[in-house]
Amino acid sequence: MPHPHSSRTAVGEPMCAMNITPLIGVMLVLLITFIIVIPIATHALAVPLPNGKGIFRTEAINTAHIDARDRLYWNGQSLDGQQLLNQLAGAAALTAQPQIRFDPVPRPSYDRSARTIALIKDSGIEKFTFVGNERHRVFGAD
């Protein structure tokens, strides 16, 4: 019979407590493995911002055009995406905003068209129209 003040069990009696030391070791190894394997969340949102003034004159009605080789034009004058953004920002800042017409060739690349439409939308232009839709009536036609 065990001593009344002893917490030990008598020899031969089953032990009722579970040894959790190995479980803790395995859990720590798994935790460290997950910390190493899971990449750190880096959230980067690339937002194009204007970095200057537009280089071309802004008329009451302006046309943003995409040609068959995915080049951008502002009222017939060639420019790149950043220059177009600068033109649009300048136009949006005017008190009487001009109308911006989007006029791509019949089969432009989807990527260039979507990016151009997003630039126009994000620049704050309120008067925006599509022109030349009659060229796009029949899908698959050249």
Short mmCIF file of N, CA and C in Angstrom, two decimals:
data_model
loop_
_atom_site.label_atom_id
_atom_site.label_comp_id
_atom_site.label_asym_id
_atom_site.label_seq_id
_atom_site.Cartn_x
_atom_site.Cartn_y
_atom_site.Cartn_z
N MET A 1 0.84 -1.18 0.00
CA MET A 1 0.00 0.00 0.00
C MET A 1 0.88 1.24 0.00
N PRO A 2 0.55 2.18 -0.86
CA PRO A 2 1.38 3.38 -0.93
C PRO A 2 1.20 4.25 0.30
N HIS A 3 2.23 5.02 0.50
CA HIS A 3 2.21 5.97 1.61
C HIS A 3 1.13 7.00 1.33
N PRO A 4 0.35 7.45 2.36
CA PRO A 4 -0.77 8.36 2.12
C PRO A 4 -0.36 9.70 1.51
N HIS A 5 0.86 10.13 1.76
CA HIS A 5 1.27 11.45 1.22
C HIS A 5 2.03 11.31 -0.08
N SER A 6 2.18 10.15 -0.63
CA SER A 6 2.94 9.92 -1.85
C SER A 6 2.00 9.95 -3.06
N SER A 7 2.47 10.54 -4.13
CA SER A 7 1.65 10.60 -5.35
C SER A 7 1.97 9.45 -6.27
N ARG A 8 2.89 8.59 -5.91
CA ARG A 8 3.26 7.45 -6.74
C ARG A 8 2.26 6.33 -6.53
N THR A 9 2.12 5.56 -7.60
CA THR A 9 1.24 4.40 -7.49
C THR A 9 2.06 3.19 -7.07
N ALA A 10 1.40 2.24 -6.61
CA ALA A 10 2.09 1.02 -6.15
C ALA A 10 2.63 0.27 -7.35
N VAL A 11 3.63 -0.51 -7.11
CA VAL A 11 4.24 -1.30 -8.17
C VAL A 11 3.22 -2.29 -8.69
N GLY A 12 3.10 -2.37 -10.01
CA GLY A 12 2.16 -3.30 -10.60
C GLY A 12 0.83 -2.67 -10.97
N GLU A 13 0.51 -1.49 -10.43
CA GLU A 13 -0.74 -0.83 -10.80
C GLU A 13 -0.55 -0.10 -12.14
N PRO A 14 -1.57 -0.06 -13.00
CA PRO A 14 -1.42 0.61 -14.29
C PRO A 14 -1.29 2.13 -14.11
N MET A 15 -0.52 2.73 -14.99
CA MET A 15 -0.33 4.19 -14.97
C MET A 15 -1.47 4.84 -15.75
N CYS A 16 -2.13 5.80 -15.20
CA CYS A 16 -3.31 6.40 -15.82
C CYS A 16 -3.00 7.67 -16.60
N ALA A 17 -1.83 8.26 -16.45
CA ALA A 17 -1.48 9.49 -17.15
C ALA A 17 -0.77 9.16 -18.46
N MET A 18 -1.10 9.94 -19.52
CA MET A 18 -0.48 9.72 -20.82
C MET A 18 0.76 10.59 -20.92
N ASN A 19 1.83 10.06 -21.47
CA ASN A 19 3.05 10.81 -21.67
C ASN A 19 2.90 11.64 -22.95
N ILE A 20 2.80 12.96 -22.79
CA ILE A 20 2.57 13.82 -23.95
C ILE A 20 3.84 14.50 -24.43
N THR A 21 4.97 14.19 -23.86
CA THR A 21 6.24 14.79 -24.28
C THR A 21 6.53 14.53 -25.75
N PRO A 22 6.41 13.29 -26.27
CA PRO A 22 6.65 13.10 -27.70
C PRO A 22 5.65 13.86 -28.57
N LEU A 23 4.41 13.97 -28.13
CA LEU A 23 3.39 14.70 -28.89
C LEU A 23 3.77 16.17 -29.01
N ILE A 24 4.26 16.74 -27.93
CA ILE A 24 4.67 18.15 -27.96
C ILE A 24 5.85 18.32 -28.91
N GLY A 25 6.79 17.40 -28.91
CA GLY A 25 7.93 17.47 -29.81
C GLY A 25 7.51 17.42 -31.27
N VAL A 26 6.60 16.51 -31.60
CA VAL A 26 6.11 16.40 -32.97
C VAL A 26 5.37 17.66 -33.38
N MET A 27 4.56 18.20 -32.50
CA MET A 27 3.81 19.43 -32.81
C MET A 27 4.75 20.60 -33.06
N LEU A 28 5.81 20.72 -32.28
CA LEU A 28 6.77 21.81 -32.49
C LEU A 28 7.48 21.65 -33.83
N VAL A 29 7.86 20.44 -34.18
CA VAL A 29 8.50 20.21 -35.48
C VAL A 29 7.55 20.57 -36.62
N LEU A 30 6.29 20.18 -36.52
CA LEU A 30 5.31 20.53 -37.55
C LEU A 30 5.09 22.04 -37.65
N LEU A 31 5.03 22.69 -36.50
CA LEU A 31 4.84 24.14 -36.49
C LEU A 31 6.01 24.84 -37.17
N ILE A 32 7.22 24.45 -36.84
CA ILE A 32 8.39 25.07 -37.46
C ILE A 32 8.42 24.77 -38.95
N THR A 33 8.06 23.56 -39.34
CA THR A 33 8.03 23.20 -40.76
C THR A 33 7.03 24.07 -41.52
N PHE A 34 5.85 24.27 -40.97
CA PHE A 34 4.85 25.11 -41.64
C PHE A 34 5.30 26.56 -41.71
N ILE A 35 5.95 27.04 -40.67
CA ILE A 35 6.42 28.42 -40.69
C ILE A 35 7.47 28.61 -41.78
N ILE A 36 8.32 27.63 -41.98
CA ILE A 36 9.36 27.73 -43.00
C ILE A 36 8.78 27.57 -44.40
N VAL A 37 7.85 26.65 -44.56
CA VAL A 37 7.33 26.32 -45.89
C VAL A 37 6.36 27.36 -46.41
N ILE A 38 5.50 27.88 -45.58
CA ILE A 38 4.49 28.85 -46.02
C ILE A 38 5.18 30.19 -46.28
N PRO A 39 5.05 30.72 -47.50
CA PRO A 39 5.72 31.99 -47.80
C PRO A 39 5.06 33.15 -47.06
N ILE A 40 5.83 34.15 -46.84
CA ILE A 40 5.31 35.36 -46.19
C ILE A 40 4.40 36.06 -47.19
N ALA A 41 3.23 36.44 -46.75
CA ALA A 41 2.26 37.09 -47.63
C ALA A 41 2.74 38.50 -47.94
N THR A 42 3.01 38.74 -49.20
CA THR A 42 3.38 40.08 -49.64
C THR A 42 2.31 40.53 -50.62
N HIS A 43 1.61 41.53 -50.25
CA HIS A 43 0.54 42.05 -51.09
C HIS A 43 1.05 43.30 -51.80
N ALA A 44 1.15 43.19 -53.10
CA ALA A 44 1.57 44.32 -53.90
C ALA A 44 0.50 44.55 -54.96
N LEU A 45 0.02 45.74 -55.00
CA LEU A 45 -0.98 46.10 -55.99
C LEU A 45 -0.37 47.15 -56.90
N ALA A 46 -0.12 46.77 -58.13
CA ALA A 46 0.48 47.70 -59.08
C ALA A 46 -0.59 48.61 -59.64
N VAL A 47 -0.58 49.83 -59.20
CA VAL A 47 -1.55 50.82 -59.66
C VAL A 47 -0.80 51.85 -60.49
N PRO A 48 -1.10 51.93 -61.77
CA PRO A 48 -0.42 52.93 -62.59
C PRO A 48 -0.87 54.34 -62.19
N LEU A 49 0.09 55.20 -62.02
CA LEU A 49 -0.18 56.58 -61.64
C LEU A 49 0.42 57.51 -62.67
N PRO A 50 -0.25 58.63 -62.93
CA PRO A 50 0.34 59.60 -63.87
C PRO A 50 1.63 60.17 -63.28
N ASN A 51 2.61 60.41 -64.14
CA ASN A 51 3.88 60.96 -63.66
C ASN A 51 4.26 62.25 -64.36
N GLY A 52 3.29 62.88 -64.96
CA GLY A 52 3.57 64.15 -65.63
C GLY A 52 2.35 64.61 -66.41
N LYS A 53 2.58 65.65 -67.20
CA LYS A 53 1.51 66.19 -68.03
C LYS A 53 1.43 65.43 -69.34
N GLY A 54 0.28 65.54 -69.97
CA GLY A 54 0.11 64.96 -71.29
C GLY A 54 0.93 65.75 -72.30
N ILE A 55 1.47 65.06 -73.29
CA ILE A 55 2.34 65.74 -74.26
C ILE A 55 1.57 66.22 -75.49
N PHE A 56 0.33 65.77 -75.65
CA PHE A 56 -0.46 66.17 -76.81
C PHE A 56 -1.63 67.04 -76.36
N ARG A 57 -2.14 67.79 -77.30
CA ARG A 57 -3.27 68.68 -77.02
C ARG A 57 -4.53 67.85 -76.78
N THR A 58 -5.35 68.30 -75.83
CA THR A 58 -6.63 67.65 -75.54
C THR A 58 -7.74 68.45 -76.19
N GLU A 59 -8.50 67.79 -77.06
CA GLU A 59 -9.60 68.43 -77.77
C GLU A 59 -10.91 68.18 -77.02
N ALA A 60 -12.01 68.68 -77.56
CA ALA A 60 -13.33 68.43 -76.95
C ALA A 60 -13.72 66.96 -77.11
N ILE A 61 -13.32 66.36 -78.24
CA ILE A 61 -13.54 64.93 -78.49
C ILE A 61 -12.18 64.34 -78.85
N ASN A 62 -11.75 63.34 -78.10
CA ASN A 62 -10.45 62.71 -78.29
C ASN A 62 -10.64 61.23 -78.54
N THR A 63 -9.72 60.65 -79.31
CA THR A 63 -9.81 59.24 -79.65
C THR A 63 -8.57 58.50 -79.16
N ALA A 64 -8.81 57.46 -78.38
CA ALA A 64 -7.74 56.54 -78.00
C ALA A 64 -7.88 55.34 -78.93
N HIS A 65 -6.85 55.11 -79.72
CA HIS A 65 -6.93 54.08 -80.77
C HIS A 65 -5.86 53.02 -80.52
N ILE A 66 -6.20 51.77 -80.83
CA ILE A 66 -5.24 50.66 -80.80
C ILE A 66 -5.17 50.12 -82.22
N ASP A 67 -3.95 50.02 -82.76
CA ASP A 67 -3.83 49.48 -84.12
C ASP A 67 -3.60 47.97 -84.09
N ALA A 68 -3.41 47.39 -85.25
CA ALA A 68 -3.28 45.93 -85.37
C ALA A 68 -2.03 45.39 -84.70
N ARG A 69 -1.03 46.25 -84.45
CA ARG A 69 0.20 45.82 -83.79
C ARG A 69 0.22 46.21 -82.31
N ASP A 70 -0.96 46.51 -81.76
CA ASP A 70 -1.15 46.87 -80.34
C ASP A 70 -0.46 48.17 -79.94
N ARG A 71 -0.29 49.08 -80.87
CA ARG A 71 0.27 50.38 -80.54
C ARG A 71 -0.87 51.33 -80.19
N LEU A 72 -0.62 52.22 -79.26
CA LEU A 72 -1.63 53.19 -78.81
C LEU A 72 -1.46 54.51 -79.54
N TYR A 73 -2.60 55.17 -79.75
CA TYR A 73 -2.59 56.48 -80.39
C TYR A 73 -3.58 57.39 -79.66
N TRP A 74 -3.22 58.65 -79.55
CA TRP A 74 -4.09 59.68 -79.01
C TRP A 74 -4.34 60.67 -80.13
N ASN A 75 -5.55 60.71 -80.63
CA ASN A 75 -5.92 61.58 -81.75
C ASN A 75 -4.94 61.40 -82.92
N GLY A 76 -4.56 60.15 -83.20
CA GLY A 76 -3.69 59.85 -84.33
C GLY A 76 -2.21 59.94 -84.05
N GLN A 77 -1.82 60.36 -82.85
CA GLN A 77 -0.41 60.50 -82.52
C GLN A 77 0.02 59.36 -81.60
N SER A 78 1.11 58.70 -81.94
CA SER A 78 1.57 57.52 -81.22
C SER A 78 2.08 57.88 -79.82
N LEU A 79 1.77 57.01 -78.87
CA LEU A 79 2.24 57.18 -77.50
C LEU A 79 2.23 55.83 -76.79
N ASP A 80 2.85 55.76 -75.62
CA ASP A 80 2.86 54.50 -74.87
C ASP A 80 1.81 54.56 -73.75
N GLY A 81 1.72 53.49 -72.97
CA GLY A 81 0.69 53.40 -71.94
C GLY A 81 0.82 54.47 -70.87
N GLN A 82 2.04 54.79 -70.44
CA GLN A 82 2.23 55.83 -69.42
C GLN A 82 1.85 57.20 -69.96
N GLN A 83 2.22 57.48 -71.21
CA GLN A 83 1.85 58.75 -71.82
C GLN A 83 0.34 58.87 -71.98
N LEU A 84 -0.31 57.75 -72.32
CA LEU A 84 -1.77 57.76 -72.41
C LEU A 84 -2.39 58.06 -71.05
N LEU A 85 -1.85 57.45 -70.01
CA LEU A 85 -2.34 57.72 -68.66
C LEU A 85 -2.18 59.19 -68.30
N ASN A 86 -1.05 59.78 -68.65
CA ASN A 86 -0.83 61.20 -68.39
C ASN A 86 -1.83 62.06 -69.16
N GLN A 87 -2.09 61.69 -70.43
CA GLN A 87 -3.09 62.42 -71.23
C GLN A 87 -4.46 62.34 -70.58
N LEU A 88 -4.84 61.14 -70.18
CA LEU A 88 -6.17 60.94 -69.57
C LEU A 88 -6.30 61.68 -68.25
N ALA A 89 -5.25 61.66 -67.44
CA ALA A 89 -5.29 62.37 -66.15
C ALA A 89 -5.43 63.87 -66.37
N GLY A 90 -4.72 64.38 -67.37
CA GLY A 90 -4.86 65.80 -67.70
C GLY A 90 -6.25 66.13 -68.20
N ALA A 91 -6.83 65.26 -68.99
CA ALA A 91 -8.19 65.48 -69.50
C ALA A 91 -9.21 65.40 -68.38
N ALA A 92 -9.01 64.46 -67.44
CA ALA A 92 -9.96 64.31 -66.33
C ALA A 92 -9.90 65.50 -65.39
N ALA A 93 -8.77 66.19 -65.34
CA ALA A 93 -8.62 67.33 -64.43
C ALA A 93 -9.26 68.61 -64.97
N LEU A 94 -9.62 68.62 -66.23
CA LEU A 94 -10.23 69.82 -66.81
C LEU A 94 -11.63 70.03 -66.23
N THR A 95 -12.03 71.29 -66.10
CA THR A 95 -13.36 71.58 -65.54
C THR A 95 -14.47 71.06 -66.46
N ALA A 96 -14.29 71.24 -67.75
CA ALA A 96 -15.24 70.69 -68.72
C ALA A 96 -14.55 69.48 -69.36
N GLN A 97 -14.84 68.32 -68.80
CA GLN A 97 -14.16 67.12 -69.27
C GLN A 97 -14.47 66.84 -70.73
N PRO A 98 -13.45 66.50 -71.51
CA PRO A 98 -13.69 66.16 -72.91
C PRO A 98 -14.22 64.73 -73.03
N GLN A 99 -14.72 64.42 -74.19
CA GLN A 99 -15.20 63.07 -74.47
C GLN A 99 -14.01 62.24 -74.95
N ILE A 100 -13.90 61.02 -74.43
CA ILE A 100 -12.86 60.09 -74.85
C ILE A 100 -13.53 58.95 -75.60
N ARG A 101 -13.12 58.76 -76.84
CA ARG A 101 -13.66 57.69 -77.67
C ARG A 101 -12.62 56.58 -77.76
N PHE A 102 -13.05 55.36 -77.54
CA PHE A 102 -12.16 54.20 -77.65
C PHE A 102 -12.43 53.53 -78.98
N ASP A 103 -11.40 53.49 -79.83
CA ASP A 103 -11.56 53.01 -81.20
C ASP A 103 -10.45 52.01 -81.54
N PRO A 104 -10.62 50.74 -81.14
CA PRO A 104 -9.61 49.75 -81.51
C PRO A 104 -9.86 49.22 -82.92
N VAL A 105 -8.85 48.56 -83.48
CA VAL A 105 -9.03 47.87 -84.76
C VAL A 105 -10.02 46.73 -84.53
N PRO A 106 -10.55 46.12 -85.59
CA PRO A 106 -11.55 45.07 -85.40
C PRO A 106 -11.12 43.90 -84.53
N ARG A 107 -9.86 43.50 -84.53
CA ARG A 107 -9.44 42.35 -83.73
C ARG A 107 -8.19 42.69 -82.94
N PRO A 108 -8.29 43.58 -81.97
CA PRO A 108 -7.10 43.92 -81.17
C PRO A 108 -6.83 42.81 -80.15
N SER A 109 -5.66 42.86 -79.54
CA SER A 109 -5.39 41.88 -78.48
C SER A 109 -6.25 42.21 -77.27
N TYR A 110 -6.71 41.18 -76.63
CA TYR A 110 -7.57 41.36 -75.47
C TYR A 110 -6.82 42.09 -74.36
N ASP A 111 -5.56 41.72 -74.14
CA ASP A 111 -4.78 42.31 -73.06
C ASP A 111 -4.64 43.82 -73.23
N ARG A 112 -4.24 44.26 -74.42
CA ARG A 112 -4.05 45.69 -74.66
C ARG A 112 -5.38 46.44 -74.54
N SER A 113 -6.44 45.84 -75.07
CA SER A 113 -7.76 46.49 -75.00
C SER A 113 -8.23 46.61 -73.55
N ALA A 114 -8.11 45.54 -72.78
CA ALA A 114 -8.56 45.57 -71.39
C ALA A 114 -7.75 46.56 -70.57
N ARG A 115 -6.45 46.60 -70.79
CA ARG A 115 -5.60 47.56 -70.06
C ARG A 115 -5.94 49.00 -70.43
N THR A 116 -6.21 49.24 -71.69
CA THR A 116 -6.54 50.60 -72.13
C THR A 116 -7.88 51.04 -71.55
N ILE A 117 -8.87 50.17 -71.59
CA ILE A 117 -10.17 50.50 -71.01
C ILE A 117 -10.03 50.75 -69.50
N ALA A 118 -9.22 49.94 -68.83
CA ALA A 118 -9.00 50.14 -67.39
C ALA A 118 -8.32 51.48 -67.12
N LEU A 119 -7.34 51.86 -67.96
CA LEU A 119 -6.69 53.16 -67.79
C LEU A 119 -7.69 54.29 -67.92
N ILE A 120 -8.54 54.19 -68.93
CA ILE A 120 -9.54 55.25 -69.15
C ILE A 120 -10.50 55.31 -67.95
N LYS A 121 -10.95 54.16 -67.52
CA LYS A 121 -11.89 54.12 -66.38
C LYS A 121 -11.25 54.65 -65.10
N ASP A 122 -10.04 54.21 -64.82
CA ASP A 122 -9.37 54.59 -63.57
C ASP A 122 -8.87 56.03 -63.56
N SER A 123 -8.78 56.66 -64.72
CA SER A 123 -8.28 58.03 -64.77
C SER A 123 -9.31 59.05 -64.30
N GLY A 124 -10.57 58.63 -64.20
CA GLY A 124 -11.61 59.56 -63.75
C GLY A 124 -12.40 60.18 -64.89
N ILE A 125 -12.19 59.70 -66.09
CA ILE A 125 -12.94 60.21 -67.24
C ILE A 125 -14.39 59.80 -67.10
N GLU A 126 -15.29 60.76 -67.27
CA GLU A 126 -16.73 60.48 -67.14
C GLU A 126 -17.42 60.33 -68.49
N LYS A 127 -16.89 60.96 -69.53
CA LYS A 127 -17.48 60.88 -70.87
C LYS A 127 -16.65 59.93 -71.71
N PHE A 128 -17.08 58.68 -71.74
CA PHE A 128 -16.33 57.63 -72.40
C PHE A 128 -17.25 56.86 -73.32
N THR A 129 -16.86 56.70 -74.59
CA THR A 129 -17.69 55.96 -75.54
C THR A 129 -16.83 55.01 -76.36
N PHE A 130 -17.49 53.99 -76.88
CA PHE A 130 -16.88 53.07 -77.83
C PHE A 130 -17.32 53.50 -79.22
N VAL A 131 -16.40 53.51 -80.17
CA VAL A 131 -16.76 53.83 -81.55
C VAL A 131 -16.29 52.69 -82.44
N GLY A 132 -16.92 52.58 -83.59
CA GLY A 132 -16.54 51.54 -84.54
C GLY A 132 -17.11 50.18 -84.21
N ASN A 133 -18.17 50.14 -83.40
CA ASN A 133 -18.75 48.85 -83.03
C ASN A 133 -19.29 48.07 -84.22
N GLU A 134 -19.64 48.77 -85.30
CA GLU A 134 -20.17 48.07 -86.47
C GLU A 134 -19.12 47.14 -87.08
N ARG A 135 -17.85 47.41 -86.81
CA ARG A 135 -16.80 46.53 -87.32
C ARG A 135 -16.71 45.23 -86.53
N HIS A 136 -17.38 45.16 -85.39
CA HIS A 136 -17.27 44.01 -84.51
C HIS A 136 -18.55 43.20 -84.45
N ARG A 137 -19.47 43.39 -85.37
CA ARG A 137 -20.74 42.70 -85.33
C ARG A 137 -20.63 41.19 -85.51
N VAL A 138 -19.81 40.76 -86.44
CA VAL A 138 -19.69 39.35 -86.74
C VAL A 138 -18.39 38.84 -86.12
N PHE A 139 -18.52 37.96 -85.13
CA PHE A 139 -17.35 37.42 -84.50
C PHE A 139 -16.70 36.39 -85.41
N GLY A 140 -15.40 36.42 -85.45
CA GLY A 140 -14.67 35.47 -86.27
C GLY A 140 -14.44 35.95 -87.69
N ALA A 141 -15.05 37.06 -88.07
CA ALA A 141 -14.84 37.60 -89.42
C ALA A 141 -13.62 38.50 -89.39
N ASP A 142 -12.90 38.50 -90.49
CA ASP A 142 -11.69 39.34 -90.55
C ASP A 142 -12.01 40.72 -91.02
#
